[in-house]
XYZ file of C-alpha atoms in Angstrom:
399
model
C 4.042 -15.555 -16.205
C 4.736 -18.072 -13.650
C 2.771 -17.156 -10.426
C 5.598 -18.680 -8.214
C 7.813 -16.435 -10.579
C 5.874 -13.719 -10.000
C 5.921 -14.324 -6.468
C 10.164 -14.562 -6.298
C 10.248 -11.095 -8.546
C 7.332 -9.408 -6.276
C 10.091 -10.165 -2.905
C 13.398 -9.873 -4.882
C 12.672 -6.807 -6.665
C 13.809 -4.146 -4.241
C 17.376 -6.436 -3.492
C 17.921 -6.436 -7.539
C 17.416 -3.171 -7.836
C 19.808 -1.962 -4.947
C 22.586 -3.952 -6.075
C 22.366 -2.526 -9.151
C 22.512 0.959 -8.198
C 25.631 0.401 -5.515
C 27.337 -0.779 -8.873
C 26.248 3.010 -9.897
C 23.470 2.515 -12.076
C 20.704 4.955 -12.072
C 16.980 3.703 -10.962
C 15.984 4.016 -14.930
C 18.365 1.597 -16.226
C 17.871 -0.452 -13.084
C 14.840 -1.115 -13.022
C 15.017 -2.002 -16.966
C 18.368 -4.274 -16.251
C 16.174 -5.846 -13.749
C 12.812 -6.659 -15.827
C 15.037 -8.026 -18.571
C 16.826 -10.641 -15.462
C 12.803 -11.399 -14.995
C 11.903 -12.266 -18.653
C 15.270 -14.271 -18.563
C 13.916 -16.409 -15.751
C 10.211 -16.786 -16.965
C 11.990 -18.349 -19.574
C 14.474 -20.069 -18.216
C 13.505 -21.391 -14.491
C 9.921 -23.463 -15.931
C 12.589 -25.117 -18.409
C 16.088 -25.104 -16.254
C 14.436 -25.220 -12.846
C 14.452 -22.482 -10.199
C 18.123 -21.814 -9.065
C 19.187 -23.000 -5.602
C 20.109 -18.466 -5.056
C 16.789 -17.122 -6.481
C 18.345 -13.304 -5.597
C 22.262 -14.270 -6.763
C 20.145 -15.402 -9.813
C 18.398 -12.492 -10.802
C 21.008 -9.686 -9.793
C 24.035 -11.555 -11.757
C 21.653 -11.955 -14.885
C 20.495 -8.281 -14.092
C 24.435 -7.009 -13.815
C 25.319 -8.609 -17.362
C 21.916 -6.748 -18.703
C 23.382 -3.520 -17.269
C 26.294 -4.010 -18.761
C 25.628 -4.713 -22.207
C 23.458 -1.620 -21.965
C 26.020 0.689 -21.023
C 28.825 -0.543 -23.117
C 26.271 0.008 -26.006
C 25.670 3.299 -25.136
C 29.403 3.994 -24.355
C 29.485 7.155 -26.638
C 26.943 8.828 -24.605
C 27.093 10.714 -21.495
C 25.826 9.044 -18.608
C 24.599 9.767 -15.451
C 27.145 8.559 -11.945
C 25.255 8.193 -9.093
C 27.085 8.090 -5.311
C 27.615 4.532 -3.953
C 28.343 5.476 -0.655
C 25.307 3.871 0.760
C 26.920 1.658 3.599
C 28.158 4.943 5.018
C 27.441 6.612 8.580
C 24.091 7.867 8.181
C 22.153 5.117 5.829
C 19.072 3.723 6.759
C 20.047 0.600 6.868
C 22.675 1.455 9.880
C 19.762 3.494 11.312
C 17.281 0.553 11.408
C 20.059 -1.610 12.428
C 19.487 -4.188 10.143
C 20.370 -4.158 6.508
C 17.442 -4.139 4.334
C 17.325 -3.065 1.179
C 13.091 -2.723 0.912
C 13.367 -0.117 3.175
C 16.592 1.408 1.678
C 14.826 1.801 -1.893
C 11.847 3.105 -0.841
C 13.418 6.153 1.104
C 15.865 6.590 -2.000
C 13.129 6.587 -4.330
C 11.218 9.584 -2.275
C 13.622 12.186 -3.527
C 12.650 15.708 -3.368
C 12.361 16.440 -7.039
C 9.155 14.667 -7.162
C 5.880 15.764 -6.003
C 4.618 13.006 -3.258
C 1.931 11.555 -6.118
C 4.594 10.455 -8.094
C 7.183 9.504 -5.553
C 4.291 7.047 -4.393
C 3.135 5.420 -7.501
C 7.094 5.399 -8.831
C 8.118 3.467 -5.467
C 4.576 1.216 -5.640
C 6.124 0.258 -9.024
C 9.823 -0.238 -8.312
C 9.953 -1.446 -4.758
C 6.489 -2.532 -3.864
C 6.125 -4.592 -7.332
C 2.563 -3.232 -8.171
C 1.307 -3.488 -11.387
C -0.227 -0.177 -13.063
C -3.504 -1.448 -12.724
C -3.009 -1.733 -8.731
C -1.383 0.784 -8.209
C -4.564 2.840 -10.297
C -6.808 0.951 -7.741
C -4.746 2.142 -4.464
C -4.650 5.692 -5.427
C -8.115 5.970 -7.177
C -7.249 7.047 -9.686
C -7.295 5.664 -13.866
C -4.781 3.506 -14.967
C -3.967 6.157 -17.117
C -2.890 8.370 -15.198
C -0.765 6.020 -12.794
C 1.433 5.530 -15.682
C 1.890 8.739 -16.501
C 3.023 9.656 -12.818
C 5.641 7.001 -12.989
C 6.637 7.860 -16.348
C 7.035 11.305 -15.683
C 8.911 10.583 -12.218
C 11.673 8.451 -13.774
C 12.011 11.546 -16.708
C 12.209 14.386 -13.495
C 14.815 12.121 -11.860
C 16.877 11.689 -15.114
C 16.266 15.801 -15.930
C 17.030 16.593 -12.058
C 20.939 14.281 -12.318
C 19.681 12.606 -9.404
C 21.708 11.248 -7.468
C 20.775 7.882 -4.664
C 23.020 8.675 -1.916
C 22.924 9.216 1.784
C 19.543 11.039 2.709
C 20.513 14.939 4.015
C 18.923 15.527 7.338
C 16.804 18.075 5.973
C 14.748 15.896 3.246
C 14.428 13.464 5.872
C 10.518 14.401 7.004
C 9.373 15.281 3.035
C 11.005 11.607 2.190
C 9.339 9.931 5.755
C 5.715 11.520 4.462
C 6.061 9.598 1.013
C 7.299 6.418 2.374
C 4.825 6.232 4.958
C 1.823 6.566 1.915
C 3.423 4.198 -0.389
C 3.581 1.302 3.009
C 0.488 2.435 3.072
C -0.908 1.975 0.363
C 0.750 -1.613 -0.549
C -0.926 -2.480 2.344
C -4.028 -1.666 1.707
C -4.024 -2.839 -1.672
C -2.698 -6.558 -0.636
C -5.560 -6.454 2.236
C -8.550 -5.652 -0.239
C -7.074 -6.539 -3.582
C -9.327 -4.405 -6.768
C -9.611 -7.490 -8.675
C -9.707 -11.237 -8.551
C -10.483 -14.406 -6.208
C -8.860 -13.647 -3.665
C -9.365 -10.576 -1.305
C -6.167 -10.589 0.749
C -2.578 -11.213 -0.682
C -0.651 -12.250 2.411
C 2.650 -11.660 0.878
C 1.860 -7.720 -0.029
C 0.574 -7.337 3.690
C 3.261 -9.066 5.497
C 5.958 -7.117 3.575
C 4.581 -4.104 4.384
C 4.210 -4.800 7.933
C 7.858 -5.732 7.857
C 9.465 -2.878 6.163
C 7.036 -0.647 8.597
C 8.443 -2.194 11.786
C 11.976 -1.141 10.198
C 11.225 2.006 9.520
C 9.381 2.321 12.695
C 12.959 0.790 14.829
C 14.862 3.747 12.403
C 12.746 6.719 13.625
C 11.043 5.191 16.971
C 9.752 9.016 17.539
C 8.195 9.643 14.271
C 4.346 9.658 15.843
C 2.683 9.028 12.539
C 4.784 6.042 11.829
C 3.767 4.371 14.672
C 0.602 5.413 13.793
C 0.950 3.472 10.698
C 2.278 0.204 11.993
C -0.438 0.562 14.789
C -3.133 0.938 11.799
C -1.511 -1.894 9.986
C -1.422 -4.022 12.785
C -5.690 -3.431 13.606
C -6.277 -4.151 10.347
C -4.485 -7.399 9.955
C -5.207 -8.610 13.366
C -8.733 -9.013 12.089
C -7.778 -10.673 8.143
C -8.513 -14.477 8.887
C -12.249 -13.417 10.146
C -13.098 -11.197 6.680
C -13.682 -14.030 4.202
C -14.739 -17.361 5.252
C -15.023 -20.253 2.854
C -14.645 -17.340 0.307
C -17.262 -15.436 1.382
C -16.955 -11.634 2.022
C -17.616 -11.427 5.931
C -19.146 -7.553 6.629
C -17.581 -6.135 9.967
C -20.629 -6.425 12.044
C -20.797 -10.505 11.633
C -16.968 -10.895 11.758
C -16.517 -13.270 14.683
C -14.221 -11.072 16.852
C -13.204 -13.833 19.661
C -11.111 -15.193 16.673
C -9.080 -11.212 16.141
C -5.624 -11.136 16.655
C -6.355 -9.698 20.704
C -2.570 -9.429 21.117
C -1.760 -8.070 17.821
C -4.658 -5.649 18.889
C -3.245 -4.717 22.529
C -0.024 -3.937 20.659
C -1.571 -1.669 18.396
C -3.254 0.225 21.006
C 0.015 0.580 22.631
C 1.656 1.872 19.733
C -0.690 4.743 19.378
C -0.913 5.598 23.193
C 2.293 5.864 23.098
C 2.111 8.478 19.863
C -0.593 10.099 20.349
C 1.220 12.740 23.041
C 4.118 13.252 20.639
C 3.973 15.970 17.951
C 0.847 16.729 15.704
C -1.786 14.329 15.597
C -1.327 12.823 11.659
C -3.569 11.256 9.214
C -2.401 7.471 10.136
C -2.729 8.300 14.126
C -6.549 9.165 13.294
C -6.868 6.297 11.538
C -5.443 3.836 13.494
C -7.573 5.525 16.260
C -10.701 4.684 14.468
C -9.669 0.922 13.881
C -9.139 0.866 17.530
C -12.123 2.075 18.587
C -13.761 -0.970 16.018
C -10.860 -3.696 17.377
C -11.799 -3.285 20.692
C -15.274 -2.755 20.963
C -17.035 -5.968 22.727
C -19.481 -6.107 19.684
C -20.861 -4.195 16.577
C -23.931 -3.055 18.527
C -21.162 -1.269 21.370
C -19.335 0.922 18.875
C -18.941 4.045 20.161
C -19.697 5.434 16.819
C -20.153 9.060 18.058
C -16.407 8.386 18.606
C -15.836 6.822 14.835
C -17.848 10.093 13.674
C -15.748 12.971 14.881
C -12.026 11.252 14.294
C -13.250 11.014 10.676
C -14.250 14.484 10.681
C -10.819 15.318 12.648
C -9.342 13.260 9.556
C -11.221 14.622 7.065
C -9.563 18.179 8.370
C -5.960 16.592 8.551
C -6.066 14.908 5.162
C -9.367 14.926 2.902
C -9.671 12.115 0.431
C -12.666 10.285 -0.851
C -12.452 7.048 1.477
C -12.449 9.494 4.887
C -15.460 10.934 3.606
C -16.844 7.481 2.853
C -16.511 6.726 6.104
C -17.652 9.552 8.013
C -20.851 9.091 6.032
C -21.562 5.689 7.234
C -20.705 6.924 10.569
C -23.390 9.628 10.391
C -26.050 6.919 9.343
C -25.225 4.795 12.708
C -25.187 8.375 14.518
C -27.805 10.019 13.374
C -29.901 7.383 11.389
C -29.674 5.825 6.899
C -31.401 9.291 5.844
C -28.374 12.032 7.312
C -26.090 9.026 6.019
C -27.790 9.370 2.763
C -27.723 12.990 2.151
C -23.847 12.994 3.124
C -22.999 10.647 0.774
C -24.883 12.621 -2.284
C -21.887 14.906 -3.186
C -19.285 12.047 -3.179
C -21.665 9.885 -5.172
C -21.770 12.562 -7.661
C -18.292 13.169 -7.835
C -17.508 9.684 -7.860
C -20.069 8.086 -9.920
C -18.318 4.830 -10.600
C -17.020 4.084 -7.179
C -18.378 0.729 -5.960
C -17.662 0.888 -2.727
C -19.679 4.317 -2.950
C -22.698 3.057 -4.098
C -21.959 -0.192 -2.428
C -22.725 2.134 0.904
C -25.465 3.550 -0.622
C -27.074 0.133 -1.557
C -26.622 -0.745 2.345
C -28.450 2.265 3.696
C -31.165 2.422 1.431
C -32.273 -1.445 2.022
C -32.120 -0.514 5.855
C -34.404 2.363 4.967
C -36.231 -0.553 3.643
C -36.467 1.143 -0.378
C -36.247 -1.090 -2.947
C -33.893 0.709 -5.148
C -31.274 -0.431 -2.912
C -31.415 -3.531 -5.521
C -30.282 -1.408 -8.194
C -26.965 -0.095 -6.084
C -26.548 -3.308 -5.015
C -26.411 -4.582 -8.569
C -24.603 -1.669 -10.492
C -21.904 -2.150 -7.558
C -21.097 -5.814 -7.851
C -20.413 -4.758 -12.199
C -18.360 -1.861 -11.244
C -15.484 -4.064 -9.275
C -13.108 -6.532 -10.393
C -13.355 -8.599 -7.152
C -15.380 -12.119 -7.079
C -15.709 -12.283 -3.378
C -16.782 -8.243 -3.761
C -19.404 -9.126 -6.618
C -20.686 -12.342 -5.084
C -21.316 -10.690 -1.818
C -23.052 -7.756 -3.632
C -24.793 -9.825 -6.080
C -26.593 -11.970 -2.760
C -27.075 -9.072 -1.194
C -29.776 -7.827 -4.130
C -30.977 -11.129 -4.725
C -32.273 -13.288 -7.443
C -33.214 -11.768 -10.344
């Protein structure tokens, strides 16, 4: 396909897919209305030329696809789902702004689904990841991804779901899954699995956006500012991590060229949160960016700092990449060997995990070993990413 196409479908999606379902459609035969409208214009916008309304475009096309669908399958019972959305109440009124990105992904987070599938279903539908990136994002096999979102869309067809205004009382299970699928279309589009390219501007922007929204709708939700706090660290430093496409480590970033006010925002943001309510997974993690954004230099981390809000995280919400990082903050604590020996169980549980044994590599060479060439080497095979595997593949050396 196109790329520009790809591009138009990847910000258009979400819009398609909620006029479709205010016409009553359910997400199912929305979301297949919708991929036919793309095939349409893969085939007809390189020969016809893109229309002058790329989204009138695709949702008309996608209407007549709906259509013909259900006056095919007119015999058969089908599923009516409310189209009161522009009542008192919706999200959109909430936020103040009418946006449908952030409309479909609280509407996809319904209760009948356990928060893994609600994620990757959303990722699919409303962020516009493939399977393979969204397999990369949760770390998990491709596999498997498909088989959450396949077995979503069948629970919300077996539970008569129904896309309406959100009750009150699903609001914080629905606010947890949003907040991890932003999340994680963020972090994909800032360190994509495979490719040229490590950061896709138009996956990190968009989920910047749609965070501010949902941020404006619930101003006193602490772990969503937490998350638009940790978004904005992250990105404040993007134009400094690859330079003439080469994969710039953290400690040589040059950090007069960071995103200072995007930075001092940030901060605010999560001084602001941190008194209010528990302290979530995205407040610790946007604490540990901080403490990296606004350190004068690599050498004046307070690392002792970085160490116990990963192991505060790592209490809140274990997963493989907190315990990744606590390890490497152990080795700057405490020296390569006690970063070593914490990283041995998650090595062996996660024996092909490049970034893993990418750490590994790192620490052994400054223990001055030479089998850090090895975990150097298997590391640059074991990802997708060209900028990943060049930097890996310098860092062992010729061969």
């Amino acid at each position: 396909m196109d790329p520009a196409i790809g591009e138009v479908w990847r910000r258009e999606a979400p819009h398609v897919l909620a006029a479709l379902q205010r016409r009553g459609a359910a997400l199912e035969d929305a979301e297949d209305a919708a991929q036919e409208a793309l095939l349409a214009a893969a085939v007809q916008w390189p020969r016809d030329g893109m229309p002058t309304n790329l989204r009138g475009w695709l949702i008309r096309v996608a209407s007549r696809r709906l259509v013909d669908a259900q006056r095919s399958e007119a015999a058969r019972p089908r599923r009516e789902l409310q189209t009161e959305q522009e009542r008192a109440g919706t999200w959109s009124q909430r936020a103040h702004d009418h946006d449908d990105s952030l409309q479909m992904l609280v509407l996809c987070c319904h209760p009948a689904l356990t928060t893994p599938s609600a994620v990757a279903l959303t990722l699919r539908a409303v962020g516009g990841l493939t399977t393979r990136q969204i397999a990369a994002g949760l770390l998990v096999p491709e596999a498997t991804a498909a088989q959450r979102i396949s077995r979503a869309k069948a629970t919300l067809r077996s539970a008569g779901a129904r896309f309406g205004p959100v009750p009150p009382e699903q609001l914080p299970a629905r606010l947890h899954a949003v907040r991890h699928v932003l999340h994680l279309i963020f972090t994909t589009g800032s360190s994509l699995p495979s490719g040229s390219t490590v950061i896709d501007r138009t996956m990190t922007d968009d989920a910047i956006r749609i965070t501010e929204r949902l941020h404006r709708a619930v101003p006193r939700d602490p772990d969503t500012a937490g998350l638009l706090a940790l978004m904005l660290l992250v990105d404040a430093r993007a134009s400094t991590r690859v330079v003439d496409g080469r994969l710039i480590p953290l400690a040589q970033q040059d950090r007069n060229a960071w995103d200072h006010s995007q930075i001092g925002r940030a901060v605010r943001l999560l001084e602001d949160a941190l008194p209010r309510g528990p302290v979530g997974p995205f407040q610790l993690q946007a604490a540990i960016a901080a403490v990296h954004a606004t350190a004068p230099a690599f050498a004046e981390t307070d690392w002792p700092q970085v160490l116990e809000l990963y192991r505060m995280l790592l209490a809140v919400a274990p997963n493989p990449a907190a315990e990744l990082g606590a390890a490497i903050a152990l080795s700057e604590v405490e020296g390569p060997e006690a970063g070593l020996a914490a990283l041995e169980p998650l090595a062996a549980a996660r024996p092909r995990d490049h970034r893993v044994i990418a750490a590994r590599a790192h620490l052994l060479e400054a223990l001055g070993r030479p089998d850090a060439v090895a975990d150097f080497r298997q590391a640059a095979a074991l990802t997708d990413s060209i900028p990943e595997q060049n930097y890996l593949n310098a860092k062992a050396g010729p061969r």
